[in-house]
């Protein structure tokens, strides 16, 4: 039987020992405020965490596997089911967010209006709510009284928006479960798919890493998440070392709101990679499906199937590394001219793709984009090399887990080197870094991190650094002194602790039905 979202009555299973007390106080505060808001206690509290991507940036929507882990910061939605009417009300513990109230429309009308151009926080709730009802064909939903609390920093690249969508999906399924046919309650895996689809209602062409990690993560593990041909999740445990491996998150405090900047950043990159995939396929004699749906992972698979690649005598990782290295060479051959390396116009990209501008737009541009120059070489080069780093990172961890004579600092250096190379590629080839990210990753390495890179889409947000546990206090103090005191001298100590912190791998989404 496929696993479902865990239903728990003790929140201590969700957090590491140092954070249980503060988490319990927060959950209790949410329940108290819920009773004040609605005059009753919640029936349950839905939870979904943020995530930090350890390595594998901007490759999920190209079909490649990534290696994130859930963090302990999360989104909570307390819910009471209203049997008397279908109305929905969503308030937020943070008073700066306006309350959402609506009566759901029919399924044909889309249940609730969502305007991707209106960048309001409640769009993410509406998207998750609509996605569940539409997927499960619920015509007459029960009413929901909701109160949200979120600790995932917004715009920090830690997936606050996806955590919100996933939490909403979790909450909506729980609230409507009596209307769902026996045996049709979605599994956790199916809920991650619904969450991926739902977030597209707000205008972001995501690949699915954020939602899969938020819902499917397991305690004490990172996740190797694959997307092609189907979503597949494999836990990857970190080797036991003395001192242990620790990941420290440091927020640049430069906000990167992907709902606002998607047309010139995130969505534009998706279109560039789709154009690059089609052009590479044509150059390699690979048929492109009539639908035009083709990404860079499919190009790799089709190419090596076409030439009859044999992997006998190689491990899976060795074969993958060999294939990815060859694809990087192919990118050089196809896109290596000075004209293409420096970027092409939209008209030129369409010409290389063998399509009219109208045909290209219809096939590959489902969300708004704005751009005058399209970088096919840089994007394809980054994606194939970045996936190779993901494969190497996972391979090192899995091999080290079986080593008795493991030298911790050698392991740290190997993993850190891959993280540093990833950051360099994000800055040079994917153009998704920024001045503050470069400064903070540089300071982190100087302060003792074995590796430091941006995490999330980039263009601001947070960094993730690999640090040995014995160095964490000094490392964090150095960043507070050399980055935050310089750029944000008025932050309180509490604000600093939320800006830079060590985190443990968290479990994924859960539904709490106990008493606090």
Coordinates of C-alpha atoms in Angstrom, one line a residue:
X1 CA 0.0 0.0 0.0
X2 CA 1.3 3.5 -0.9
X3 CA 2.2 5.6 2.1
X4 CA -0.1 8.5 3.1
X5 CA 0.7 11.7 4.9
X6 CA 1.5 10.7 8.5
X7 CA -1.1 11.5 11.1
X8 CA 0.6 12.3 14.4
X9 CA -0.3 13.2 17.9
X10 CA 3.1 14.2 19.1
X11 CA 5.0 17.0 17.3
X12 CA 8.4 16.0 18.8
X13 CA 8.9 13.5 16.0
X14 CA 9.2 16.5 13.6
X15 CA 12.0 18.4 15.2
X16 CA 15.5 17.9 16.5
X17 CA 16.0 18.0 20.3
X18 CA 17.2 21.7 20.5
X19 CA 14.1 22.9 18.7
X20 CA 11.3 20.9 20.3
X21 CA 10.5 23.4 23.1
X22 CA 10.2 26.4 20.8
X23 CA 8.2 24.4 18.3
X24 CA 5.8 23.3 20.9
X25 CA 5.3 26.9 22.1
X26 CA 4.6 28.0 18.5
X27 CA 2.0 25.3 17.9
X28 CA 0.3 26.0 21.2
X29 CA 0.2 29.7 20.3
X30 CA -1.4 28.9 16.9
X31 CA -4.1 26.9 18.7
X32 CA -4.8 29.7 21.2
X33 CA -5.1 32.3 18.4
X34 CA -7.3 30.0 16.4
X35 CA -9.8 29.7 19.3
X36 CA -9.8 33.5 19.6
X37 CA -10.3 34.0 15.9
X38 CA -13.1 31.3 15.4
X39 CA -14.5 30.6 18.9
X40 CA -13.5 26.9 18.7
X41 CA -10.4 24.7 18.7
X42 CA -9.0 23.4 15.3
X43 CA -9.9 19.9 14.3
X44 CA -6.3 19.4 13.1
X45 CA -3.1 21.2 12.1
X46 CA -1.5 20.5 8.7
X47 CA 2.3 20.9 8.4
X48 CA 4.7 21.1 5.5
X49 CA 8.4 22.1 5.8
X50 CA 10.6 24.3 3.7
X51 CA 13.7 22.7 2.0
X52 CA 17.3 23.5 1.3
X53 CA 18.7 22.2 -1.9
X54 CA 22.2 20.8 -1.2
X55 CA 23.2 20.5 -4.9
X56 CA 21.4 20.4 -8.2
X57 CA 20.2 23.9 -9.1
X58 CA 17.8 24.6 -11.9
X59 CA 17.9 21.1 -13.3
X60 CA 14.6 19.6 -12.0
X61 CA 12.6 21.2 -14.9
X62 CA 15.1 19.7 -17.3
X63 CA 14.2 16.3 -16.1
X64 CA 17.3 15.6 -13.9
X65 CA 17.6 14.4 -10.3
X66 CA 18.3 16.8 -7.4
X67 CA 19.5 16.4 -3.8
X68 CA 17.6 18.5 -1.3
X69 CA 16.6 17.9 2.3
X70 CA 13.6 19.2 4.3
X71 CA 14.4 21.8 7.0
X72 CA 12.8 22.3 10.4
X73 CA 11.3 25.6 9.5
X74 CA 7.8 25.0 8.2
X75 CA 4.3 26.1 7.3
X76 CA 1.4 25.3 9.7
X77 CA -2.4 25.6 8.9
X78 CA -4.8 25.0 11.7
X79 CA -8.2 24.0 10.4
X80 CA -11.7 23.6 11.6
X81 CA -14.2 21.9 9.3
X82 CA -17.5 23.8 8.8
X83 CA -20.3 21.3 8.0
X84 CA -22.9 24.1 7.6
X85 CA -21.6 25.9 4.5
X86 CA -18.8 25.6 2.0
X87 CA -17.2 29.0 2.7
X88 CA -13.5 29.3 3.3
X89 CA -11.7 31.7 5.5
X90 CA -8.0 32.0 5.8
X91 CA -6.3 34.3 8.4
X92 CA -2.6 34.6 9.2
X93 CA -0.9 35.0 12.5
X94 CA 1.2 37.7 10.9
X95 CA -1.2 40.7 10.8
X96 CA 0.5 42.2 7.7
X97 CA -1.2 39.5 5.6
X98 CA -4.8 40.2 4.6
X99 CA -7.5 37.6 5.4
X100 CA -8.9 35.7 2.5
X101 CA -12.6 34.8 2.4
X102 CA -14.6 33.2 -0.4
X103 CA -17.4 30.9 -1.3
X104 CA -16.1 28.3 -3.7
X105 CA -17.5 28.3 -7.3
X106 CA -18.4 25.2 -9.3
X107 CA -15.6 22.9 -10.6
X108 CA -16.3 24.2 -14.2
X109 CA -15.6 27.8 -12.9
X110 CA -12.3 26.8 -11.2
X111 CA -13.6 26.9 -7.6
X112 CA -11.7 30.1 -6.7
X113 CA -10.3 33.0 -8.7
X114 CA -6.5 33.2 -8.9
X115 CA -4.8 36.1 -10.7
X116 CA -1.1 35.4 -11.2
X117 CA -0.5 39.0 -11.9
X118 CA -1.7 39.9 -8.4
X119 CA 1.1 38.9 -6.1
X120 CA -0.8 38.3 -2.9
X121 CA 0.1 35.7 -0.3
X122 CA -3.3 33.9 -0.4
X123 CA -2.8 32.9 -4.0
X124 CA -0.7 30.0 -2.8
X125 CA -3.6 28.8 -0.6
X126 CA -6.1 29.2 -3.4
X127 CA -3.8 27.2 -5.7
X128 CA -3.5 24.3 -3.4
X129 CA -7.2 24.3 -2.6
X130 CA -8.2 24.4 -6.2
X131 CA -5.7 21.8 -7.2
X132 CA -7.1 19.3 -4.7
X133 CA -10.8 19.8 -5.4
X134 CA -10.2 19.6 -9.2
X135 CA -8.0 16.5 -9.0
X136 CA -10.5 14.7 -6.7
X137 CA -13.6 15.9 -8.5
X138 CA -15.1 17.4 -5.4
X139 CA -18.3 19.3 -6.4
X140 CA -19.6 20.4 -3.0
X141 CA -16.7 20.9 -0.6
X142 CA -17.0 21.4 3.1
X143 CA -16.2 24.8 4.6
X144 CA -12.8 25.4 6.1
X145 CA -11.8 27.9 8.8
X146 CA -8.0 28.3 8.7
X147 CA -5.2 30.0 10.5
X148 CA -1.7 29.9 9.1
X149 CA 1.7 30.3 10.8
X150 CA 4.9 30.2 8.8
X151 CA 8.6 30.2 9.8
X152 CA 10.2 29.5 6.4
X153 CA 11.8 32.9 5.4
X154 CA 10.1 34.3 2.4
X155 CA 12.2 35.1 -0.7
X156 CA 15.1 33.2 0.8
X157 CA 15.3 30.3 -1.7
X158 CA 14.0 27.9 1.0
X159 CA 10.7 27.2 -0.7
X160 CA 8.3 29.1 1.5
X161 CA 5.7 29.4 -1.3
X162 CA 5.9 25.7 -2.1
X163 CA 5.7 24.8 1.6
X164 CA 2.5 26.9 1.8
X165 CA 1.0 25.1 -1.3
X166 CA 1.9 21.7 0.1
X167 CA 0.5 22.5 3.5
X168 CA -2.7 23.7 1.8
X169 CA -3.0 20.5 -0.2
X170 CA -2.5 18.5 2.9
X171 CA -5.1 20.5 4.8
X172 CA -7.7 20.5 2.1
X173 CA -7.5 16.7 1.6
X174 CA -7.8 16.2 5.3
X175 CA -10.8 18.5 5.5
X176 CA -12.6 16.9 2.6
X177 CA -11.6 13.3 3.2
X178 CA -15.2 12.2 4.1
X179 CA -16.2 13.2 0.6
X180 CA -13.6 11.1 -1.0
X181 CA -14.5 7.6 -2.1
X182 CA -13.1 4.7 0.0
X183 CA -9.7 3.7 -1.2
X184 CA -9.3 7.0 -3.1
X185 CA -7.5 9.0 -0.5
X186 CA -4.3 10.2 -2.3
X187 CA -1.0 8.8 -1.2
X188 CA 1.8 11.1 -0.2
X189 CA 3.4 10.6 -3.6
X190 CA 0.1 11.6 -5.3
X191 CA -0.2 14.6 -3.1
X192 CA 3.3 15.8 -4.2
X193 CA 2.1 15.5 -7.8
X194 CA -1.1 17.5 -7.0
X195 CA 1.1 20.1 -5.2
X196 CA 3.4 20.4 -8.2
X197 CA 0.5 21.0 -10.6
X198 CA -1.3 23.3 -8.1
X199 CA 1.6 25.8 -7.8
X200 CA 1.5 26.4 -11.6
X201 CA -1.8 28.3 -11.0
X202 CA 0.2 31.1 -9.6
X203 CA 2.3 31.4 -12.7
X204 CA 5.5 29.6 -11.8
X205 CA 6.8 26.9 -14.1
X206 CA 8.5 24.8 -11.4
X207 CA 10.0 21.4 -11.9
X208 CA 8.7 19.8 -8.7
X209 CA 11.7 19.5 -6.4
X210 CA 10.3 21.8 -3.8
X211 CA 6.9 20.1 -3.4
X212 CA 8.3 16.5 -3.6
X213 CA 10.9 17.3 -0.8
X214 CA 8.3 19.1 1.4
X215 CA 5.9 16.2 1.3
X216 CA 8.1 13.1 0.9
X217 CA 11.1 13.8 3.0
X218 CA 12.2 11.3 5.7
X219 CA 14.0 12.0 9.0
X220 CA 17.8 12.2 9.0
X221 CA 18.0 11.9 5.2
X222 CA 18.5 14.0 2.1
X223 CA 16.4 13.0 -0.9
X224 CA 17.6 12.1 -4.4
X225 CA 14.6 13.1 -6.4
X226 CA 14.2 12.0 -10.0
X227 CA 11.5 13.3 -12.3
X228 CA 11.8 11.4 -15.6
X229 CA 10.2 9.2 -16.6
X230 CA 8.2 9.3 -13.4
X231 CA 8.7 11.0 -10.0
X232 CA 11.0 8.8 -7.8
X233 CA 12.4 9.5 -4.4
X234 CA 15.4 7.8 -2.9
X235 CA 16.6 8.6 0.7
X236 CA 20.3 9.4 0.9
X237 CA 21.7 9.2 4.4
X238 CA 24.8 11.1 5.3
X239 CA 27.8 9.1 6.5
X240 CA 28.4 9.1 10.2
X241 CA 31.5 11.1 10.9
X242 CA 33.4 12.5 13.9
X243 CA 32.8 15.5 13.9
X244 CA 29.5 15.2 12.1
X245 CA 28.5 17.0 8.9
X246 CA 26.3 20.1 9.5
X247 CA 24.7 22.4 7.0
X248 CA 24.4 26.0 7.9
X249 CA 21.8 28.2 6.1
X250 CA 22.6 31.9 5.8
X251 CA 20.0 34.3 4.3
X252 CA 21.4 37.2 2.2
X253 CA 18.2 39.1 3.1
X254 CA 18.0 40.0 -0.5
X255 CA 14.4 39.0 -1.4
X256 CA 13.8 36.9 -4.5
X257 CA 10.1 36.6 -5.0
X258 CA 9.8 34.2 -7.9
X259 CA 6.1 35.1 -8.5
X260 CA 7.2 38.7 -9.3
X261 CA 10.5 38.0 -11.1
X262 CA 9.6 34.8 -12.9
X263 CA 9.1 36.3 -16.4
X264 CA 12.7 37.6 -16.6
X265 CA 14.3 34.9 -14.5
X266 CA 12.8 31.6 -13.6
X267 CA 10.3 31.2 -16.5
X268 CA 12.8 32.6 -19.0
X269 CA 15.4 29.9 -17.9
X270 CA 12.8 27.2 -18.4
X271 CA 12.1 28.4 -22.0
X272 CA 15.8 28.6 -22.8
X273 CA 16.4 25.0 -21.6
X274 CA 13.4 23.8 -23.7
X275 CA 14.7 25.5 -26.7
X276 CA 18.2 24.1 -26.2
X277 CA 16.7 20.6 -25.8
X278 CA 14.9 20.8 -29.1
X279 CA 17.9 22.2 -31.0
X280 CA 20.2 19.5 -29.5
X281 CA 17.7 16.8 -30.5
X282 CA 17.6 18.1 -34.1
X283 CA 21.4 18.2 -34.3
X284 CA 21.7 14.6 -33.0
X285 CA 19.0 13.3 -35.3
X286 CA 16.6 12.6 -32.5
X287 CA 12.9 12.8 -33.4
X288 CA 11.0 15.4 -31.4
X289 CA 7.5 14.3 -30.4
X290 CA 4.6 16.1 -32.1
X291 CA 3.7 17.6 -28.7
X292 CA 7.1 19.3 -28.7
X293 CA 7.5 18.3 -25.0
X294 CA 11.1 17.6 -24.7
X295 CA 13.7 18.3 -22.1
X296 CA 17.5 17.9 -21.7
X297 CA 17.2 14.6 -19.8
X298 CA 15.1 13.1 -22.7
X299 CA 17.8 14.2 -25.2
X300 CA 20.5 12.4 -23.2
X301 CA 18.4 9.2 -22.9
X302 CA 17.4 9.2 -26.6
X303 CA 21.0 9.9 -27.7
X304 CA 22.5 7.0 -25.8
X305 CA 19.7 4.6 -26.7
X306 CA 20.2 5.6 -30.4
X307 CA 24.0 4.9 -30.3
X308 CA 23.5 1.6 -28.4
X309 CA 25.4 2.7 -25.3
X310 CA 26.6 -0.3 -23.2
X311 CA 27.2 0.1 -19.4
X312 CA 28.5 -3.4 -18.7
X313 CA 31.2 -3.3 -16.1
X314 CA 30.3 0.2 -14.8
X315 CA 28.3 1.2 -11.8
X316 CA 25.2 3.3 -12.3
X317 CA 27.1 6.4 -11.1
X318 CA 30.0 5.7 -13.4
X319 CA 27.7 5.3 -16.4
X320 CA 25.8 8.4 -15.6
X321 CA 29.0 10.5 -15.2
X322 CA 30.3 9.2 -18.6
X323 CA 27.0 10.1 -20.3
X324 CA 26.8 13.5 -18.7
X325 CA 30.4 14.3 -19.7
X326 CA 29.7 13.3 -23.3
X327 CA 26.6 15.5 -23.3
X328 CA 28.7 18.5 -22.1
X329 CA 31.0 17.8 -25.1
X330 CA 28.0 17.7 -27.5
X331 CA 26.8 21.1 -26.1
X332 CA 30.3 22.5 -27.1
X333 CA 30.0 21.1 -30.6
X334 CA 26.4 22.3 -31.2
X335 CA 26.3 25.6 -29.3
X336 CA 30.1 26.4 -29.3
X337 CA 30.1 29.1 -31.9
X338 CA 30.8 32.7 -30.8
X339 CA 27.4 33.8 -32.1
X340 CA 25.4 31.3 -30.0
X341 CA 27.7 31.4 -26.9
X342 CA 27.1 35.1 -26.5
X343 CA 23.3 34.6 -26.7
X344 CA 20.8 34.7 -29.5
X345 CA 17.6 36.6 -30.3
X346 CA 14.2 35.0 -29.9
X347 CA 13.9 34.9 -33.7
X348 CA 17.3 33.1 -34.1
X349 CA 16.4 30.6 -31.4
X350 CA 13.2 29.8 -33.2
X351 CA 15.1 29.4 -36.5
X352 CA 17.5 27.0 -34.9
X353 CA 14.6 25.1 -33.5
X354 CA 13.0 24.8 -36.9
X355 CA 9.8 26.6 -35.8
X356 CA 8.1 29.9 -36.5
X357 CA 7.9 32.3 -33.5
X358 CA 4.2 31.5 -33.2
X359 CA 4.8 27.7 -33.2
X360 CA 7.6 28.0 -30.6
X361 CA 5.5 30.2 -28.4
X362 CA 2.6 27.8 -28.5
X363 CA 4.8 24.8 -27.7
X364 CA 7.1 26.1 -25.1
X365 CA 5.9 29.3 -23.5
X366 CA 3.0 28.5 -21.1
X367 CA 3.8 31.3 -18.6
X368 CA 4.8 34.9 -19.2
X369 CA 8.5 35.6 -20.1
X370 CA 10.5 38.7 -21.1
X371 CA 13.9 38.6 -22.6
X372 CA 15.9 39.9 -25.6
X373 CA 18.8 37.4 -25.4
X374 CA 18.5 33.7 -25.0
X375 CA 21.5 31.7 -23.7
X376 CA 21.3 28.2 -25.1
X377 CA 25.0 27.3 -24.5
X378 CA 25.2 28.5 -20.9
X379 CA 22.0 26.9 -19.8
X380 CA 22.6 23.5 -21.3
X381 CA 26.2 23.4 -20.2
X382 CA 25.3 24.2 -16.6
X383 CA 22.5 21.6 -16.5
X384 CA 24.5 18.6 -17.8
X385 CA 27.5 19.5 -15.5
X386 CA 25.3 20.2 -12.5
X387 CA 23.6 16.9 -12.8
X388 CA 27.1 15.3 -12.9
X389 CA 27.9 17.0 -9.6
X390 CA 24.6 15.6 -8.1
X391 CA 25.5 12.1 -9.2
X392 CA 29.0 12.5 -7.7
X393 CA 27.7 14.0 -4.4
X394 CA 25.3 11.1 -3.9
X395 CA 27.9 8.5 -4.9
X396 CA 30.4 9.9 -2.4
X397 CA 27.8 9.8 0.4
X398 CA 26.7 6.2 -0.4
X399 CA 30.2 4.9 -0.7
X400 CA 31.4 6.6 2.4
X401 CA 28.5 5.1 4.4
X402 CA 30.2 1.7 3.9
X403 CA 33.7 2.8 4.7
X404 CA 35.2 1.8 8.0
X405 CA 38.4 3.9 7.6
X406 CA 36.6 7.0 6.6
X407 CA 38.6 10.2 6.9
X408 CA 36.0 12.9 7.7
X409 CA 37.9 15.9 6.4
X410 CA 38.6 14.1 3.1
X411 CA 34.8 13.5 2.7
X412 CA 34.1 17.1 3.7
X413 CA 36.6 18.4 1.1
X414 CA 35.1 16.2 -1.7
X415 CA 31.5 17.2 -1.0
X416 CA 32.4 20.9 -0.4
X417 CA 34.4 21.0 -3.7
X418 CA 31.3 20.0 -5.6
X419 CA 29.2 22.6 -3.8
X420 CA 31.7 25.3 -4.7
X421 CA 31.8 24.2 -8.4
X422 CA 28.0 24.4 -8.4
X423 CA 28.1 28.0 -7.1
X424 CA 30.6 28.9 -9.8
X425 CA 28.4 27.5 -12.5
X426 CA 25.3 29.2 -11.1
X427 CA 27.1 32.5 -11.3
X428 CA 28.9 32.1 -14.6
X429 CA 26.6 29.9 -16.7
X430 CA 23.1 30.3 -15.2
X431 CA 23.3 33.9 -14.2
X432 CA 21.3 33.3 -11.1
X433 CA 23.7 34.5 -8.4
X434 CA 24.0 38.1 -7.2
X435 CA 26.6 40.3 -5.5
X436 CA 25.4 39.4 -2.0
X437 CA 25.4 35.7 -2.7
X438 CA 28.9 35.9 -4.0
X439 CA 30.0 37.9 -0.9
X440 CA 28.3 35.5 1.5
X441 CA 29.6 32.3 -0.1
X442 CA 33.1 33.8 -0.2
X443 CA 33.0 34.8 3.5
X444 CA 31.6 31.3 4.4
X445 CA 34.5 29.5 2.7
X446 CA 37.0 31.9 4.4
X447 CA 35.3 31.3 7.8
X448 CA 35.8 27.5 7.5
X449 CA 33.1 26.1 5.3
X450 CA 34.3 23.2 3.1
X451 CA 31.7 24.3 0.5
X452 CA 29.2 27.1 0.1
X453 CA 26.6 27.8 -2.5
X454 CA 23.3 29.5 -3.2
X455 CA 20.2 27.4 -2.6
X456 CA 16.8 27.8 -4.2
X457 CA 16.4 29.6 -7.5
X458 CA 19.0 32.2 -6.6
X459 CA 19.0 36.0 -7.5
X460 CA 19.0 36.5 -3.7
X461 CA 17.8 34.3 -1.0
X462 CA 20.0 32.0 1.1
X463 CA 23.2 30.1 1.0
X464 CA 24.0 26.6 2.3
X465 CA 27.4 25.8 3.7
X466 CA 29.0 22.5 4.7
X467 CA 30.6 22.9 8.0
X468 CA 32.0 20.4 10.6
X469 CA 29.9 20.4 13.7
X470 CA 32.8 21.5 16.0
X471 CA 33.2 24.7 13.9
X472 CA 29.5 25.7 13.7
X473 CA 29.3 28.3 16.7
X474 CA 32.5 30.1 15.5
X475 CA 31.4 29.9 11.9
X476 CA 28.0 31.5 12.6
X477 CA 29.5 34.3 14.7
X478 CA 31.9 35.1 11.9
X479 CA 29.1 35.5 9.4
X480 CA 27.1 37.6 11.9
X481 CA 30.1 39.9 12.3
X482 CA 31.4 40.1 8.8
X483 CA 28.2 40.1 6.8
X484 CA 25.2 41.0 8.9
X485 CA 26.8 43.6 11.0
X486 CA 28.1 45.3 7.8
X487 CA 24.9 45.1 5.8
X488 CA 22.1 44.9 8.4
X489 CA 23.5 46.4 11.6
X490 CA 20.0 47.0 13.2
X491 CA 19.0 43.3 13.3
X492 CA 18.1 42.0 16.7
X493 CA 19.7 38.9 18.1
X494 CA 16.5 37.0 17.5
X495 CA 16.4 38.2 13.9
X496 CA 20.0 37.2 13.4
X497 CA 19.3 33.7 14.7
X498 CA 16.6 33.4 12.1
X499 CA 18.9 34.7 9.4
X500 CA 21.8 32.3 9.9
X501 CA 21.3 28.9 11.5
X502 CA 22.3 25.2 11.4
X503 CA 19.6 22.8 10.4
X504 CA 18.9 19.1 10.7
X505 CA 17.2 17.0 8.0
X506 CA 13.5 17.2 8.8
X507 CA 10.7 14.8 8.0
X508 CA 8.1 15.8 5.4
X509 CA 4.4 16.8 5.6
X510 CA 2.3 15.6 8.5
X511 CA -1.2 16.1 10.0
X512 CA -1.4 16.7 13.8
X513 CA -4.6 15.5 15.5
X514 CA -3.5 15.5 19.2
X515 CA -3.6 18.0 22.0
X516 CA -0.8 20.4 22.8

